[in-house]
Amino acid sequence: MTRAGAPIRLLLVHGSRLNSASWIPLEEALLGRIVCHHVDLPGHGLATELPFTMEGALEAVSAGVAELDPGRHRVVLAGHSLGGYVAMEWAAQHHMVLSGLVLMGSTAQPSSRLAGVYRAMGSALRAGLGDERRASQLRETDAASLRRIIGERTTDAVLERGPGLAAIPDAWDAVIDEVDLRSLTEVDVPILAINGEFDQFRVGEGRARRLRQDLEIVHVPGATHFAPMTHPAPVARAIAEFVSGLPA
């Protein structure tokens, strides 16, 4: 059990296509307020060579939490998109070692009507990357898209560390098949949800709130699904305020 008054440590779990380098803007915004740590999920970043499975993703989070030593620190687990769903599932099983959970862009029910669209996109991507003539163009298009969305500096850092484009089909399938918002009811710590104003994953907020009436939801004005990268200041403020209110 974590001792009373122990320092907070924030473990960040990235979204699909990305890796832990995507947290650079948020970590800079939190500098001096919260000590941040991060992990790379299978198929992403320094773990690019590993196939994505939900089991492997949960093991990556377990390793990250263990490194923070929950006996000495109050650990807050935070995830964006894919990372949020992985964090949700991990917290449902191991909430006893956490002090809080932060979900960014992760309140939609994975098996909702959006599932078919994402499965189709994943299948098309898998086919494209399997064709040598198209794979290079897909990677270039994805890199250009990321630069438009999250900026050149963060994109360059993500690409240098190891992008997770090829892991998208398996990652999306795993979330759709193995994650359910009902896991929120198994998490016995405070939960904060942060969604961009124009995030398509806001569609599930109502169900998430019904499952967890104590769920705190913060909307980031003007932001899309990539709020932690594009609007780090308000996201950092919401996290810092949430963390400051956690039981000591």
mmCIF file with all atom_site columns, C-alpha atoms in Angstrom, residues 91-238:
data_model
loop_
_atom_site.group_PDB
_atom_site.id
_atom_site.type_symbol
_atom_site.label_atom_id
_atom_site.label_alt_id
_atom_site.label_comp_id
_atom_site.label_asym_id
_atom_site.label_entity_id
_atom_site.label_seq_id
_atom_site.pdbx_PDB_ins_code
_atom_site.Cartn_x
_atom_site.Cartn_y
_atom_site.Cartn_z
_atom_site.occupancy
_atom_site.B_iso_or_equiv
_atom_site.pdbx_formal_charge
_atom_site.auth_seq_id
_atom_site.auth_comp_id
_atom_site.auth_asym_id
_atom_site.auth_atom_id
_atom_site.pdbx_PDB_model_num
ATOM 1   C CA . ALA A 1 91  ? -7.089  -0.268 -14.124 1.00 0.00 ? 91  ALA A CA 1
ATOM 2   C CA . ALA A 1 92  ? -10.139 -2.543 -13.967 1.00 0.00 ? 92  ALA A CA 1
ATOM 3   C CA . GLN A 1 93  ? -7.821  -5.381 -12.969 1.00 0.00 ? 93  GLN A CA 1
ATOM 4   C CA . HIS A 1 94  ? -5.204  -3.518 -10.903 1.00 0.00 ? 94  HIS A CA 1
ATOM 5   C CA . HIS A 1 95  ? -6.887  -0.387 -9.538  1.00 0.00 ? 95  HIS A CA 1
ATOM 6   C CA . MET A 1 96  ? -5.701  -1.255 -6.022  1.00 0.00 ? 96  MET A CA 1
ATOM 7   C CA . VAL A 1 97  ? -2.209  0.055  -6.872  1.00 0.00 ? 97  VAL A CA 1
ATOM 8   C CA . LEU A 1 98  ? -3.486  3.258  -8.546  1.00 0.00 ? 98  LEU A CA 1
ATOM 9   C CA . SER A 1 99  ? -4.499  6.595  -7.129  1.00 0.00 ? 99  SER A CA 1
ATOM 10  C CA . GLY A 1 100 ? -6.357  7.773  -10.212 1.00 0.00 ? 100 GLY A CA 1
ATOM 11  C CA . LEU A 1 101 ? -7.157  7.155  -13.879 1.00 0.00 ? 101 LEU A CA 1
ATOM 12  C CA . VAL A 1 102 ? -7.207  9.727  -16.705 1.00 0.00 ? 102 VAL A CA 1
ATOM 13  C CA . LEU A 1 103 ? -8.857  8.866  -20.030 1.00 0.00 ? 103 LEU A CA 1
ATOM 14  C CA . MET A 1 104 ? -8.252  11.160 -23.013 1.00 0.00 ? 104 MET A CA 1
ATOM 15  C CA . GLY A 1 105 ? -10.378 10.582 -26.094 1.00 0.00 ? 105 GLY A CA 1
ATOM 16  C CA . SER A 1 106 ? -11.486 7.214  -24.742 1.00 0.00 ? 106 SER A CA 1
ATOM 17  C CA . THR A 1 107 ? -15.145 7.442  -23.752 1.00 0.00 ? 107 THR A CA 1
ATOM 18  C CA . ALA A 1 108 ? -16.767 5.901  -26.852 1.00 0.00 ? 108 ALA A CA 1
ATOM 19  C CA . GLN A 1 109 ? -18.010 2.335  -26.583 1.00 0.00 ? 109 GLN A CA 1
ATOM 20  C CA . PRO A 1 110 ? -15.566 0.401  -28.847 1.00 0.00 ? 110 PRO A CA 1
ATOM 21  C CA . SER A 1 111 ? -18.250 -1.974 -30.141 1.00 0.00 ? 111 SER A CA 1
ATOM 22  C CA . SER A 1 112 ? -20.577 0.887  -31.098 1.00 0.00 ? 112 SER A CA 1
ATOM 23  C CA . ARG A 1 113 ? -21.728 1.727  -34.617 1.00 0.00 ? 113 ARG A CA 1
ATOM 24  C CA . LEU A 1 114 ? -18.287 3.227  -35.239 1.00 0.00 ? 114 LEU A CA 1
ATOM 25  C CA . ALA A 1 115 ? -16.711 -0.229 -34.972 1.00 0.00 ? 115 ALA A CA 1
ATOM 26  C CA . GLY A 1 116 ? -17.550 -1.252 -38.536 1.00 0.00 ? 116 GLY A CA 1
ATOM 27  C CA . VAL A 1 117 ? -15.973 1.894  -39.934 1.00 0.00 ? 117 VAL A CA 1
ATOM 28  C CA . TYR A 1 118 ? -12.762 1.383  -37.978 1.00 0.00 ? 118 TYR A CA 1
ATOM 29  C CA . ARG A 1 119 ? -12.565 -2.302 -38.886 1.00 0.00 ? 119 ARG A CA 1
ATOM 30  C CA . ALA A 1 120 ? -12.930 -1.416 -42.565 1.00 0.00 ? 120 ALA A CA 1
ATOM 31  C CA . MET A 1 121 ? -10.253 1.252  -42.325 1.00 0.00 ? 121 MET A CA 1
ATOM 32  C CA . GLY A 1 122 ? -7.933  -1.167 -40.540 1.00 0.00 ? 122 GLY A CA 1
ATOM 33  C CA . SER A 1 123 ? -8.484  -3.865 -43.155 1.00 0.00 ? 123 SER A CA 1
ATOM 34  C CA . ALA A 1 124 ? -7.764  -1.432 -45.976 1.00 0.00 ? 124 ALA A CA 1
ATOM 35  C CA . LEU A 1 125 ? -4.603  -0.279 -44.241 1.00 0.00 ? 125 LEU A CA 1
ATOM 36  C CA . ARG A 1 126 ? -3.429  -3.854 -43.688 1.00 0.00 ? 126 ARG A CA 1
ATOM 37  C CA . ALA A 1 127 ? -3.909  -4.608 -47.374 1.00 0.00 ? 127 ALA A CA 1
ATOM 38  C CA . GLY A 1 128 ? -2.137  -1.428 -48.420 1.00 0.00 ? 128 GLY A CA 1
ATOM 39  C CA . LEU A 1 129 ? 0.889   -2.000 -46.217 1.00 0.00 ? 129 LEU A CA 1
ATOM 40  C CA . GLY A 1 130 ? 1.117   -5.544 -47.563 1.00 0.00 ? 130 GLY A CA 1
ATOM 41  C CA . ASP A 1 131 ? 1.613   -4.162 -51.072 1.00 0.00 ? 131 ASP A CA 1
ATOM 42  C CA . GLU A 1 132 ? 5.189   -2.911 -51.524 1.00 0.00 ? 132 GLU A CA 1
ATOM 43  C CA . ARG A 1 133 ? 4.093   -0.439 -54.182 1.00 0.00 ? 133 ARG A CA 1
ATOM 44  C CA . ARG A 1 134 ? 1.567   1.207  -51.887 1.00 0.00 ? 134 ARG A CA 1
ATOM 45  C CA . ALA A 1 135 ? 3.262   0.863  -48.488 1.00 0.00 ? 135 ALA A CA 1
ATOM 46  C CA . SER A 1 136 ? 5.766   3.683  -49.006 1.00 0.00 ? 136 SER A CA 1
ATOM 47  C CA . GLN A 1 137 ? 3.059   6.065  -50.194 1.00 0.00 ? 137 GLN A CA 1
ATOM 48  C CA . LEU A 1 138 ? 0.842   5.185  -47.212 1.00 0.00 ? 138 LEU A CA 1
ATOM 49  C CA . ARG A 1 139 ? 3.680   5.899  -44.781 1.00 0.00 ? 139 ARG A CA 1
ATOM 50  C CA . GLU A 1 140 ? 4.412   9.231  -46.456 1.00 0.00 ? 140 GLU A CA 1
ATOM 51  C CA . THR A 1 141 ? 0.736   10.181 -46.434 1.00 0.00 ? 141 THR A CA 1
ATOM 52  C CA . ASP A 1 142 ? 0.423   9.255  -42.767 1.00 0.00 ? 142 ASP A CA 1
ATOM 53  C CA . ALA A 1 143 ? 3.502   11.303 -41.845 1.00 0.00 ? 143 ALA A CA 1
ATOM 54  C CA . ALA A 1 144 ? 2.133   14.308 -43.725 1.00 0.00 ? 144 ALA A CA 1
ATOM 55  C CA . SER A 1 145 ? -1.220  13.881 -41.976 1.00 0.00 ? 145 SER A CA 1
ATOM 56  C CA . LEU A 1 146 ? 0.429   13.780 -38.562 1.00 0.00 ? 146 LEU A CA 1
ATOM 57  C CA . ARG A 1 147 ? 2.407   16.937 -39.331 1.00 0.00 ? 147 ARG A CA 1
ATOM 58  C CA . ARG A 1 148 ? -0.818  18.752 -40.148 1.00 0.00 ? 148 ARG A CA 1
ATOM 59  C CA . ILE A 1 149 ? -2.543  17.489 -37.003 1.00 0.00 ? 149 ILE A CA 1
ATOM 60  C CA . ILE A 1 150 ? 0.058   17.488 -34.225 1.00 0.00 ? 150 ILE A CA 1
ATOM 61  C CA . GLY A 1 151 ? 2.803   19.661 -35.717 1.00 0.00 ? 151 GLY A CA 1
ATOM 62  C CA . GLU A 1 152 ? 6.177   19.057 -37.275 1.00 0.00 ? 152 GLU A CA 1
ATOM 63  C CA . ARG A 1 153 ? 8.242   18.875 -34.083 1.00 0.00 ? 153 ARG A CA 1
ATOM 64  C CA . THR A 1 154 ? 6.124   16.215 -32.373 1.00 0.00 ? 154 THR A CA 1
ATOM 65  C CA . THR A 1 155 ? 5.660   14.266 -35.606 1.00 0.00 ? 155 THR A CA 1
ATOM 66  C CA . ASP A 1 156 ? 9.404   14.172 -36.248 1.00 0.00 ? 156 ASP A CA 1
ATOM 67  C CA . ALA A 1 157 ? 9.986   12.849 -32.732 1.00 0.00 ? 157 ALA A CA 1
ATOM 68  C CA . VAL A 1 158 ? 7.313   10.177 -33.210 1.00 0.00 ? 158 VAL A CA 1
ATOM 69  C CA . LEU A 1 159 ? 8.742   9.089  -36.554 1.00 0.00 ? 159 LEU A CA 1
ATOM 70  C CA . GLU A 1 160 ? 12.266  8.933  -35.181 1.00 0.00 ? 160 GLU A CA 1
ATOM 71  C CA . ARG A 1 161 ? 11.192  6.745  -32.253 1.00 0.00 ? 161 ARG A CA 1
ATOM 72  C CA . GLY A 1 162 ? 9.159   4.383  -34.430 1.00 0.00 ? 162 GLY A CA 1
ATOM 73  C CA . PRO A 1 163 ? 5.626   5.048  -35.722 1.00 0.00 ? 163 PRO A CA 1
ATOM 74  C CA . GLY A 1 164 ? 2.874   2.538  -35.122 1.00 0.00 ? 164 GLY A CA 1
ATOM 75  C CA . LEU A 1 165 ? 1.047   2.744  -38.447 1.00 0.00 ? 165 LEU A CA 1
ATOM 76  C CA . ALA A 1 166 ? 1.372   -0.981 -39.154 1.00 0.00 ? 166 ALA A CA 1
ATOM 77  C CA . ALA A 1 167 ? -0.043  -1.870 -35.741 1.00 0.00 ? 167 ALA A CA 1
ATOM 78  C CA . ILE A 1 168 ? -3.313  -0.008 -36.312 1.00 0.00 ? 168 ILE A CA 1
ATOM 79  C CA . PRO A 1 169 ? -5.405  -2.915 -37.691 1.00 0.00 ? 169 PRO A CA 1
ATOM 80  C CA . ASP A 1 170 ? -4.516  -5.286 -34.854 1.00 0.00 ? 170 ASP A CA 1
ATOM 81  C CA . ALA A 1 171 ? -4.810  -2.564 -32.231 1.00 0.00 ? 171 ALA A CA 1
ATOM 82  C CA . TRP A 1 172 ? -8.237  -1.423 -33.366 1.00 0.00 ? 172 TRP A CA 1
ATOM 83  C CA . ASP A 1 173 ? -9.511  -4.982 -33.653 1.00 0.00 ? 173 ASP A CA 1
ATOM 84  C CA . ALA A 1 174 ? -8.260  -5.748 -30.144 1.00 0.00 ? 174 ALA A CA 1
ATOM 85  C CA . VAL A 1 175 ? -10.011 -2.732 -28.639 1.00 0.00 ? 175 VAL A CA 1
ATOM 86  C CA . ILE A 1 176 ? -13.277 -3.464 -30.437 1.00 0.00 ? 176 ILE A CA 1
ATOM 87  C CA . ASP A 1 177 ? -13.221 -7.126 -29.436 1.00 0.00 ? 177 ASP A CA 1
ATOM 88  C CA . GLU A 1 178 ? -11.808 -6.916 -25.911 1.00 0.00 ? 178 GLU A CA 1
ATOM 89  C CA . VAL A 1 179 ? -12.702 -3.551 -24.351 1.00 0.00 ? 179 VAL A CA 1
ATOM 90  C CA . ASP A 1 180 ? -16.047 -2.461 -22.933 1.00 0.00 ? 180 ASP A CA 1
ATOM 91  C CA . LEU A 1 181 ? -16.949 0.745  -21.098 1.00 0.00 ? 181 LEU A CA 1
ATOM 92  C CA . ARG A 1 182 ? -18.452 -1.432 -18.375 1.00 0.00 ? 182 ARG A CA 1
ATOM 93  C CA . SER A 1 183 ? -14.876 -1.847 -17.171 1.00 0.00 ? 183 SER A CA 1
ATOM 94  C CA . LEU A 1 184 ? -15.293 1.620  -15.652 1.00 0.00 ? 184 LEU A CA 1
ATOM 95  C CA . THR A 1 185 ? -17.476 0.076  -12.957 1.00 0.00 ? 185 THR A CA 1
ATOM 96  C CA . GLU A 1 186 ? -14.548 -2.100 -11.848 1.00 0.00 ? 186 GLU A CA 1
ATOM 97  C CA . VAL A 1 187 ? -12.152 0.814  -11.286 1.00 0.00 ? 187 VAL A CA 1
ATOM 98  C CA . ASP A 1 188 ? -12.270 1.816  -7.634  1.00 0.00 ? 188 ASP A CA 1
ATOM 99  C CA . VAL A 1 189 ? -10.326 5.087  -7.929  1.00 0.00 ? 189 VAL A CA 1
ATOM 100 C CA . PRO A 1 190 ? -11.309 8.569  -9.167  1.00 0.00 ? 190 PRO A CA 1
ATOM 101 C CA . ILE A 1 191 ? -11.533 8.866  -12.964 1.00 0.00 ? 191 ILE A CA 1
ATOM 102 C CA . LEU A 1 192 ? -11.118 11.943 -15.140 1.00 0.00 ? 192 LEU A CA 1
ATOM 103 C CA . ALA A 1 193 ? -12.164 11.982 -18.818 1.00 0.00 ? 193 ALA A CA 1
ATOM 104 C CA . ILE A 1 194 ? -10.710 14.681 -21.076 1.00 0.00 ? 194 ILE A CA 1
ATOM 105 C CA . ASN A 1 195 ? -12.181 15.068 -24.567 1.00 0.00 ? 195 ASN A CA 1
ATOM 106 C CA . GLY A 1 196 ? -11.673 17.629 -27.276 1.00 0.00 ? 196 GLY A CA 1
ATOM 107 C CA . GLU A 1 197 ? -14.727 19.693 -28.136 1.00 0.00 ? 197 GLU A CA 1
ATOM 108 C CA . PHE A 1 198 ? -14.793 18.123 -31.606 1.00 0.00 ? 198 PHE A CA 1
ATOM 109 C CA . ASP A 1 199 ? -13.564 14.644 -30.653 1.00 0.00 ? 199 ASP A CA 1
ATOM 110 C CA . GLN A 1 200 ? -15.650 11.977 -32.354 1.00 0.00 ? 200 GLN A CA 1
ATOM 111 C CA . PHE A 1 201 ? -15.111 9.753  -29.316 1.00 0.00 ? 201 PHE A CA 1
ATOM 112 C CA . ARG A 1 202 ? -17.263 12.084 -27.209 1.00 0.00 ? 202 ARG A CA 1
ATOM 113 C CA . VAL A 1 203 ? -20.199 10.063 -28.528 1.00 0.00 ? 203 VAL A CA 1
ATOM 114 C CA . GLY A 1 204 ? -19.972 7.710  -25.542 1.00 0.00 ? 204 GLY A CA 1
ATOM 115 C CA . GLU A 1 205 ? -19.827 10.261 -22.750 1.00 0.00 ? 205 GLU A CA 1
ATOM 116 C CA . GLY A 1 206 ? -23.435 9.729  -21.750 1.00 0.00 ? 206 GLY A CA 1
ATOM 117 C CA . ARG A 1 207 ? -23.015 5.985  -21.295 1.00 0.00 ? 207 ARG A CA 1
ATOM 118 C CA . ALA A 1 208 ? -19.728 6.468  -19.472 1.00 0.00 ? 208 ALA A CA 1
ATOM 119 C CA . ARG A 1 209 ? -21.421 8.884  -17.067 1.00 0.00 ? 209 ARG A CA 1
ATOM 120 C CA . ARG A 1 210 ? -24.303 6.472  -16.488 1.00 0.00 ? 210 ARG A CA 1
ATOM 121 C CA . LEU A 1 211 ? -21.810 3.738  -15.650 1.00 0.00 ? 211 LEU A CA 1
ATOM 122 C CA . ARG A 1 212 ? -19.806 6.030  -13.382 1.00 0.00 ? 212 ARG A CA 1
ATOM 123 C CA . GLN A 1 213 ? -21.909 8.844  -11.984 1.00 0.00 ? 213 GLN A CA 1
ATOM 124 C CA . ASP A 1 214 ? -18.804 10.243 -10.267 1.00 0.00 ? 214 ASP A CA 1
ATOM 125 C CA . LEU A 1 215 ? -16.919 10.484 -13.581 1.00 0.00 ? 215 LEU A CA 1
ATOM 126 C CA . GLU A 1 216 ? -15.381 13.910 -14.035 1.00 0.00 ? 216 GLU A CA 1
ATOM 127 C CA . ILE A 1 217 ? -15.507 15.087 -17.663 1.00 0.00 ? 217 ILE A CA 1
ATOM 128 C CA . VAL A 1 218 ? -13.546 18.030 -19.045 1.00 0.00 ? 218 VAL A CA 1
ATOM 129 C CA . HIS A 1 219 ? -13.977 19.377 -22.583 1.00 0.00 ? 219 HIS A CA 1
ATOM 130 C CA . VAL A 1 220 ? -11.131 21.174 -24.340 1.00 0.00 ? 220 VAL A CA 1
ATOM 131 C CA . PRO A 1 221 ? -12.567 24.013 -26.462 1.00 0.00 ? 221 PRO A CA 1
ATOM 132 C CA . GLY A 1 222 ? -11.569 23.932 -30.119 1.00 0.00 ? 222 GLY A CA 1
ATOM 133 C CA . ALA A 1 223 ? -9.721  20.628 -29.818 1.00 0.00 ? 223 ALA A CA 1
ATOM 134 C CA . THR A 1 224 ? -10.193 17.405 -31.763 1.00 0.00 ? 224 THR A CA 1
ATOM 135 C CA . HIS A 1 225 ? -9.259  13.838 -30.845 1.00 0.00 ? 225 HIS A CA 1
ATOM 136 C CA . PHE A 1 226 ? -5.618  14.895 -30.520 1.00 0.00 ? 226 PHE A CA 1
ATOM 137 C CA . ALA A 1 227 ? -6.138  17.398 -27.708 1.00 0.00 ? 227 ALA A CA 1
ATOM 138 C CA . PRO A 1 228 ? -3.114  16.278 -25.600 1.00 0.00 ? 228 PRO A CA 1
ATOM 139 C CA . MET A 1 229 ? -0.803  17.149 -28.513 1.00 0.00 ? 229 MET A CA 1
ATOM 140 C CA . THR A 1 230 ? -2.556  20.184 -29.978 1.00 0.00 ? 230 THR A CA 1
ATOM 141 C CA . HIS A 1 231 ? -3.902  21.785 -26.769 1.00 0.00 ? 231 HIS A CA 1
ATOM 142 C CA . PRO A 1 232 ? -1.443  20.680 -24.074 1.00 0.00 ? 232 PRO A CA 1
ATOM 143 C CA . ALA A 1 233 ? -1.968  23.655 -21.753 1.00 0.00 ? 233 ALA A CA 1
ATOM 144 C CA . PRO A 1 234 ? -5.670  23.084 -20.951 1.00 0.00 ? 234 PRO A CA 1
ATOM 145 C CA . VAL A 1 235 ? -5.150  19.313 -20.840 1.00 0.00 ? 235 VAL A CA 1
ATOM 146 C CA . ALA A 1 236 ? -2.252  19.763 -18.417 1.00 0.00 ? 236 ALA A CA 1
ATOM 147 C CA . ARG A 1 237 ? -4.351  22.107 -16.302 1.00 0.00 ? 237 ARG A CA 1
ATOM 148 C CA . ALA A 1 238 ? -7.187  19.581 -16.093 1.00 0.00 ? 238 ALA A CA 1
#
